[in-house]
Amino acid sequence: MPHIYFKRGELYSVINGMASTAVARRLQKNFRAAALEITIEQWSVLYHLWKEDCLSQQELCNRTFRDKPSITRLIDNLEKQKLVKRVSSAQDKRINLVCLTDAAKELQDTTLRIANETMEEALQGVRKDEIEMVKNVLQKVYDNLK
Amino acid sequence: MPHIYFKRGELYSVINGMASTAVARRLQKNFRAAALEITIEQWSVLYHLWKEDCLSQQELCNRTFRDKPSITRLIDNLEKQKLVKRVSSAQDKRINLVCLTDAAKELQDTTLRIANETMEEALQGVRKDEIEMVKNVLQKVYDNLK
DNA sequence: TGAAATTAGTTGCATAAACAACTATATGCC
DNA sequence: GGCATATAGTTGTTTATGCAACTAATTTCA
């Protein structure tokens, strides 16, 4: 009868997303407080498009760690809100390029400022080298399971 | 025009749940492979009940970091699957105590073994002191936003 | 060339989460 | 006692996720 309960440091509490959920909720709350009508999931897609516009849906899957149906529906909703549009690729008709509208471009600065402020708040009292170490460990966990 | 993009170490990638999502998916996959018909969210509720049976829904909210409607519906589904039952508290009629059935008690050992194995796999190459540091940082993040 | 396999994206279905509004019970306090 | 307030839980609505099955376009290769 194994009553081990995650002897290697309570993995459950390490990685159950307690912190990421808290950050996500706070970020969503701060968006709402600024009258920004987007979800953090939608924002995470826009975030990658601001770095590089007109990515394929598959590329957005890779960069946001979501599966294809999730991206399909996020893009559906972003398109309804006139924040992106699907443009069929001329080279490969299977591919939809997802491109930002002007309205989405206008959201960039405000939402990134809010995200940075939220992160500052979340990481108060955490040293840079600690952040680096957390990043490295979480990356290793991700790679271990990939 | 703030093009900072999380200067304090790409908080987005630190905490966006990439690792916790990967662990959750793997755990779910391993449950399915063992013909266990529960979701990881349901399992996370059972996990706390195995530690201490007959908690109130509110207490389950606190321990699993979920809000009340989420717990209501998780308990609804667990009750449909005959894994828990709601017992009205004699002292306070507002309170439902959520108690394990025998069927749920039988799931404990197998699912905990699978969870431990999944965690071993996820944490390969990660030292104990690194796990401790990650726990501490994520706890600090959580406390900062609470 | 043309059939098989691969890749990109969509749809259906079940579960889960966030938020607001709601009911019911209990507590505080005058 | 009785009214105001707080607490426990439920319901409705919208959004998001996971999985499987599906269509359409492209690539592989005999």
Coordinates of C-alpha atoms (C1' of nucleotides) in Angstrom, one line a residue:
Chain A
M1 CA 0.0 0.0 0.0
P2 CA 2.0 3.0 -1.3
H3 CA 1.4 6.0 0.9
I4 CA 4.2 7.9 -0.8
Y5 CA 2.3 11.0 -1.7
F6 CA 4.9 12.5 -4.0
K7 CA 8.0 11.9 -1.9
R8 CA 10.1 13.8 -4.5
G9 CA 9.0 17.1 -3.1
E10 CA 5.2 17.0 -3.4
L11 CA 5.2 17.3 -7.2
Y12 CA 1.5 18.0 -6.9
S13 CA 2.0 21.2 -5.1
V14 CA 5.1 22.1 -7.2
I15 CA 3.4 21.8 -10.5
N16 CA -0.3 21.8 -10.0
G17 CA -0.5 25.3 -11.4
M18 CA -1.4 27.0 -8.2
A19 CA 1.0 29.9 -9.0
S20 CA 0.2 30.1 -12.7
T21 CA -3.5 30.1 -12.0
A22 CA -3.1 32.9 -9.5
V23 CA -1.1 35.0 -12.1
A24 CA -3.6 34.3 -14.8
R25 CA -6.5 35.3 -12.6
R26 CA -4.8 38.5 -11.5
L27 CA -3.9 39.4 -15.1
Q28 CA -7.5 38.8 -16.2
K29 CA -8.7 41.0 -13.4
N30 CA -6.3 43.8 -14.4
F31 CA -7.5 43.6 -18.0
R32 CA -11.1 43.9 -16.8
A33 CA -10.2 46.8 -14.6
A34 CA -8.8 48.6 -17.6
A35 CA -12.0 47.8 -19.6
L36 CA -10.1 45.5 -21.9
E37 CA -12.5 42.9 -23.3
I38 CA -10.1 40.1 -23.9
T39 CA -9.4 36.8 -22.1
I40 CA -5.9 36.0 -21.1
E41 CA -6.0 33.0 -23.5
Q42 CA -6.9 35.3 -26.4
W43 CA -4.2 37.7 -25.2
S44 CA -1.6 34.9 -25.2
V45 CA -2.3 34.4 -28.9
L46 CA -2.0 38.1 -29.6
Y47 CA 1.2 38.1 -27.7
H48 CA 2.8 35.8 -30.2
L49 CA 1.4 37.6 -33.1
W50 CA 2.8 40.9 -31.9
K51 CA 6.2 39.3 -31.9
E52 CA 5.6 37.9 -35.4
D53 CA 2.5 38.6 -37.3
C54 CA 0.6 36.2 -39.7
L55 CA 1.6 32.9 -38.2
S56 CA -0.2 29.7 -39.2
Q57 CA -2.6 28.1 -36.8
Q58 CA -0.2 25.2 -36.4
E59 CA 2.6 27.6 -35.5
L60 CA 0.4 29.2 -32.9
C61 CA -0.3 25.7 -31.5
N62 CA 3.5 25.2 -31.1
R63 CA 4.2 28.5 -29.6
T64 CA 1.2 28.6 -27.1
F65 CA 1.4 24.9 -26.2
R66 CA -2.2 24.3 -27.3
D67 CA -3.8 21.7 -29.5
K68 CA -5.3 22.5 -32.9
P69 CA -9.0 22.5 -31.8
S70 CA -8.1 25.0 -29.0
I71 CA -6.4 27.3 -31.5
T72 CA -9.3 27.0 -34.0
R73 CA -11.7 28.2 -31.4
L74 CA -9.6 30.9 -30.0
I75 CA -9.1 32.3 -33.5
D76 CA -12.8 32.0 -34.1
N77 CA -13.5 34.2 -31.1
L78 CA -10.7 36.6 -31.9
E79 CA -12.1 36.9 -35.5
K80 CA -15.6 37.6 -34.1
Q81 CA -14.0 40.4 -32.0
K82 CA -12.3 41.7 -35.2
L83 CA -8.8 41.3 -33.6
V84 CA -7.4 38.9 -36.2
K85 CA -8.3 37.6 -39.6
R86 CA -7.6 34.4 -41.3
V87 CA -5.7 34.7 -44.6
S88 CA -5.4 31.6 -46.8
S89 CA -1.8 31.0 -47.8
A90 CA -1.1 31.3 -51.5
Q91 CA 1.7 28.7 -51.3
D92 CA -0.2 26.0 -49.4
K93 CA -4.0 26.2 -49.4
R94 CA -4.2 24.0 -46.3
I95 CA -2.7 26.8 -44.2
N96 CA -4.5 29.8 -42.6
L97 CA -2.2 32.7 -41.8
V98 CA -3.6 34.5 -38.7
C99 CA -3.0 38.2 -39.1
L100 CA -3.6 41.1 -36.7
T101 CA -6.1 43.9 -37.4
D102 CA -5.4 47.5 -36.6
A103 CA -7.6 47.2 -33.5
A104 CA -5.4 44.4 -32.2
K105 CA -2.3 46.4 -32.9
E106 CA -3.7 49.2 -30.7
L107 CA -4.1 46.8 -27.8
Q108 CA -0.4 45.9 -27.7
D109 CA 1.1 48.6 -25.6
T110 CA -1.6 48.8 -23.0
T111 CA -1.9 45.1 -22.4
L112 CA 1.9 44.6 -22.3
R113 CA 2.2 47.4 -19.8
I114 CA -0.5 45.7 -17.6
A115 CA 1.1 42.3 -18.0
N116 CA 4.5 43.7 -17.0
E117 CA 3.0 45.4 -14.0
T118 CA 1.3 42.2 -13.0
M119 CA 4.5 40.3 -13.3
E120 CA 6.4 42.8 -11.2
E121 CA 3.8 42.3 -8.5
A122 CA 3.9 38.5 -8.8
L123 CA 7.7 38.4 -8.6
Q124 CA 8.2 40.8 -5.7
G125 CA 11.0 39.5 -3.5
V126 CA 12.1 36.9 -6.1
R127 CA 15.6 37.3 -7.3
K128 CA 16.6 37.1 -11.0
D129 CA 18.7 34.0 -10.5
E130 CA 15.7 32.3 -8.8
I131 CA 13.5 33.1 -11.8
E132 CA 16.2 31.7 -14.1
M133 CA 16.3 28.5 -12.1
V134 CA 12.6 28.1 -12.0
K135 CA 12.5 28.6 -15.8
N136 CA 15.2 25.9 -16.2
V137 CA 13.5 23.4 -14.0
L138 CA 10.1 23.9 -15.6
Q139 CA 11.6 23.6 -19.1
K140 CA 13.3 20.4 -18.0
V141 CA 10.0 19.0 -16.7
Y142 CA 8.4 19.9 -20.0
D143 CA 11.2 18.3 -22.0
N144 CA 11.0 15.1 -19.8
L145 CA 7.4 14.6 -20.8
K146 CA 7.5 15.7 -24.4
Chain B
M1 CA 5.9 52.5 -26.4
P2 CA 6.8 49.7 -24.0
H3 CA 8.4 46.8 -25.7
I4 CA 9.5 45.3 -22.5
Y5 CA 8.0 41.9 -22.9
F6 CA 8.6 40.7 -19.3
K7 CA 12.0 41.9 -18.8
R8 CA 12.1 40.2 -15.4
G9 CA 12.8 36.9 -17.0
E10 CA 9.9 36.3 -19.3
L11 CA 7.3 35.7 -16.6
Y12 CA 4.9 34.6 -19.2
S13 CA 7.1 31.6 -20.0
V14 CA 8.0 31.1 -16.4
I15 CA 4.5 30.8 -15.1
N16 CA 2.2 30.3 -18.1
G17 CA 1.6 26.7 -17.0
M18 CA 3.5 25.1 -19.8
A19 CA 5.1 22.6 -17.3
S20 CA 2.0 22.0 -15.2
T21 CA -0.1 21.5 -18.3
A22 CA 2.4 18.9 -19.6
V23 CA 2.3 17.1 -16.2
A24 CA -1.5 17.1 -16.1
R25 CA -1.8 15.7 -19.6
R26 CA 0.7 13.0 -18.9
L27 CA -1.0 12.0 -15.7
Q28 CA -4.4 11.9 -17.5
K29 CA -2.9 9.8 -20.2
N30 CA -1.5 7.4 -17.7
F31 CA -4.8 7.1 -15.9
R32 CA -6.5 6.3 -19.2
A33 CA -3.8 3.7 -20.0
A34 CA -4.7 2.0 -16.7
A35 CA -8.4 2.1 -17.5
L36 CA -9.1 4.6 -14.7
E37 CA -12.1 6.6 -15.7
I38 CA -11.4 9.8 -13.7
T39 CA -10.2 13.2 -14.7
I40 CA -7.2 14.8 -13.0
E41 CA -9.4 17.4 -11.6
Q42 CA -11.6 14.8 -10.0
W43 CA -8.5 13.0 -8.8
S44 CA -7.2 16.2 -7.2
V45 CA -10.4 16.4 -5.1
L46 CA -10.1 12.7 -4.2
Y47 CA -6.4 13.3 -3.3
H48 CA -7.4 15.7 -0.5
L49 CA -10.2 13.4 0.7
W50 CA -7.8 10.5 1.0
K51 CA -5.7 12.7 3.2
E52 CA -8.8 13.7 5.2
D53 CA -12.3 12.4 4.5
C54 CA -15.6 14.2 4.8
L55 CA -14.4 17.8 4.1
S56 CA -16.9 20.5 3.4
Q57 CA -17.1 21.9 -0.1
Q58 CA -15.7 25.2 1.1
E59 CA -12.7 23.4 2.6
L60 CA -12.2 21.6 -0.7
C61 CA -12.3 25.0 -2.4
N62 CA -9.5 26.2 -0.1
R63 CA -7.3 23.1 -0.5
T64 CA -7.7 22.7 -4.3
F65 CA -7.6 26.5 -5.1
R66 CA -10.9 26.3 -6.9
D67 CA -14.0 28.5 -6.5
K68 CA -17.3 27.3 -5.2
P69 CA -19.1 26.7 -8.5
S70 CA -16.1 24.6 -9.8
I71 CA -16.3 22.4 -6.7
T72 CA -20.0 22.1 -6.9
R73 CA -19.8 20.7 -10.4
L74 CA -16.8 18.5 -9.7
I75 CA -18.7 17.0 -6.7
D76 CA -21.7 16.6 -9.0
N77 CA -19.7 14.5 -11.4
L78 CA -17.9 12.5 -8.6
E79 CA -21.3 11.8 -7.1
K80 CA -22.7 10.6 -10.5
Q81 CA -19.7 8.2 -10.7
K82 CA -20.5 7.0 -7.2
L83 CA -17.1 8.1 -5.9
V84 CA -18.3 10.5 -3.2
K85 CA -21.5 11.3 -1.5
R86 CA -22.7 14.6 0.0
V87 CA -23.7 14.3 3.7
S88 CA -25.5 17.2 5.2
S89 CA -23.8 18.4 8.4
A90 CA -25.9 17.9 11.6
Q91 CA -24.3 21.0 13.2
D92 CA -24.8 23.4 10.3
K93 CA -27.4 22.6 7.7
R94 CA -25.7 24.9 5.2
I95 CA -22.7 22.6 5.0
N96 CA -22.3 19.5 2.8
L97 CA -19.6 17.1 4.0
V98 CA -18.1 15.3 1.0
C99 CA -17.4 11.7 1.9
L100 CA -15.6 9.0 0.0
T101 CA -17.3 5.8 -1.1
D102 CA -15.7 2.4 -0.9
A103 CA -15.2 2.6 -4.7
A104 CA -13.1 5.7 -4.3
K105 CA -11.1 4.2 -1.5
E106 CA -10.1 1.4 -3.8
L107 CA -8.8 3.9 -6.3
Q108 CA -6.3 5.4 -3.9
D109 CA -3.4 3.1 -4.1
T110 CA -3.4 2.6 -7.9
T111 CA -3.8 6.3 -8.7
L112 CA -1.2 7.4 -6.2
R113 CA 1.3 4.9 -7.6
I114 CA 0.6 6.2 -11.1
A115 CA 0.9 9.8 -9.9
N116 CA 4.2 9.1 -8.2
E117 CA 5.6 7.3 -11.3
T118 CA 4.5 10.3 -13.5
M119 CA 6.3 12.6 -11.1
E120 CA 9.5 10.6 -11.1
E121 CA 9.4 10.8 -14.9
A122 CA 8.7 14.5 -14.9
L123 CA 11.4 15.3 -12.4
Q124 CA 14.2 13.2 -14.0
G125 CA 17.4 15.1 -13.7
V126 CA 16.0 17.7 -11.3
R127 CA 17.8 17.8 -7.9
K128 CA 15.9 17.8 -4.6
D129 CA 17.1 21.3 -3.7
E130 CA 16.0 22.6 -7.1
I131 CA 12.5 21.2 -6.4
E132 CA 12.5 23.0 -3.0
M133 CA 13.5 26.2 -4.6
V134 CA 10.8 26.0 -7.3
K135 CA 8.2 25.3 -4.6
N136 CA 9.4 28.3 -2.6
V137 CA 9.3 30.7 -5.6
L138 CA 5.9 29.5 -6.7
Q139 CA 4.6 29.8 -3.2
K140 CA 6.0 33.4 -3.0
V141 CA 4.3 34.2 -6.3
Y142 CA 1.0 32.8 -5.0
D143 CA 1.3 34.8 -1.7
N144 CA 2.2 38.0 -3.6
L145 CA -1.1 37.9 -5.4
K146 CA -3.3 36.5 -2.7
Chain C
dT1 C1' 1.1 9.1 -62.6
dG2 C1' -1.5 7.8 -58.9
dA3 C1' -2.4 5.5 -54.5
dA4 C1' -0.8 5.9 -49.6
dA5 C1' 0.6 8.6 -46.1
dT6 C1' 1.2 13.1 -44.0
dT7 C1' -0.2 17.7 -42.6
dA8 C1' -3.5 21.7 -41.6
dG9 C1' -7.5 22.8 -40.0
dT10 C1' -12.6 21.9 -38.4
dT11 C1' -16.5 19.8 -35.8
dG12 C1' -18.8 17.1 -32.0
dC13 C1' -19.0 15.9 -27.5
dA14 C1' -17.8 15.9 -22.5
dT15 C1' -15.5 18.3 -18.7
dA16 C1' -13.8 22.3 -16.4
dA17 C1' -13.3 27.3 -15.1
dA18 C1' -14.6 32.4 -14.2
dC19 C1' -18.1 35.4 -13.0
dA20 C1' -22.5 37.0 -11.4
dA21 C1' -26.8 36.2 -9.4
dC22 C1' -29.3 33.5 -6.7
dT23 C1' -31.3 30.4 -2.2
dA24 C1' -30.9 28.8 2.3
dT25 C1' -28.9 28.7 6.8
dA26 C1' -26.4 30.8 10.6
dT27 C1' -24.6 34.7 13.3
dG28 C1' -24.3 39.4 15.3
dC29 C1' -26.3 42.8 17.6
dC30 C1' -29.8 46.2 19.0
Chain D
dG1 C1' -37.1 38.4 19.1
dG2 C1' -36.0 40.2 14.8
dC3 C1' -33.4 42.6 11.2
dA4 C1' -28.9 43.0 9.0
dT5 C1' -25.0 40.6 7.6
dA6 C1' -22.1 36.8 6.6
dT7 C1' -21.4 32.1 5.0
dA8 C1' -22.3 27.6 2.2
dG9 C1' -23.7 26.0 -1.7
dT10 C1' -26.3 26.1 -6.5
dT11 C1' -27.5 27.7 -11.2
dG12 C1' -26.8 30.2 -15.7
dT13 C1' -23.9 31.8 -19.1
dT14 C1' -19.6 32.2 -21.7
dT15 C1' -15.1 30.6 -22.6
dA16 C1' -11.5 27.2 -22.9
dT17 C1' -9.6 22.3 -23.0
dG18 C1' -9.0 17.2 -24.4
dC19 C1' -10.0 13.7 -27.4
dA20 C1' -11.7 11.5 -31.5
dA21 C1' -13.4 11.7 -36.0
dC22 C1' -13.6 14.2 -39.9
dT23 C1' -12.3 17.0 -44.6
dA24 C1' -9.1 19.0 -47.7
dA25 C1' -4.6 19.9 -49.5
dT26 C1' 0.1 18.3 -50.1
dT27 C1' 3.9 15.1 -50.2
dT28 C1' 6.1 10.6 -50.9
dC29 C1' 7.4 7.1 -53.6
dA30 C1' 6.7 2.8 -56.2

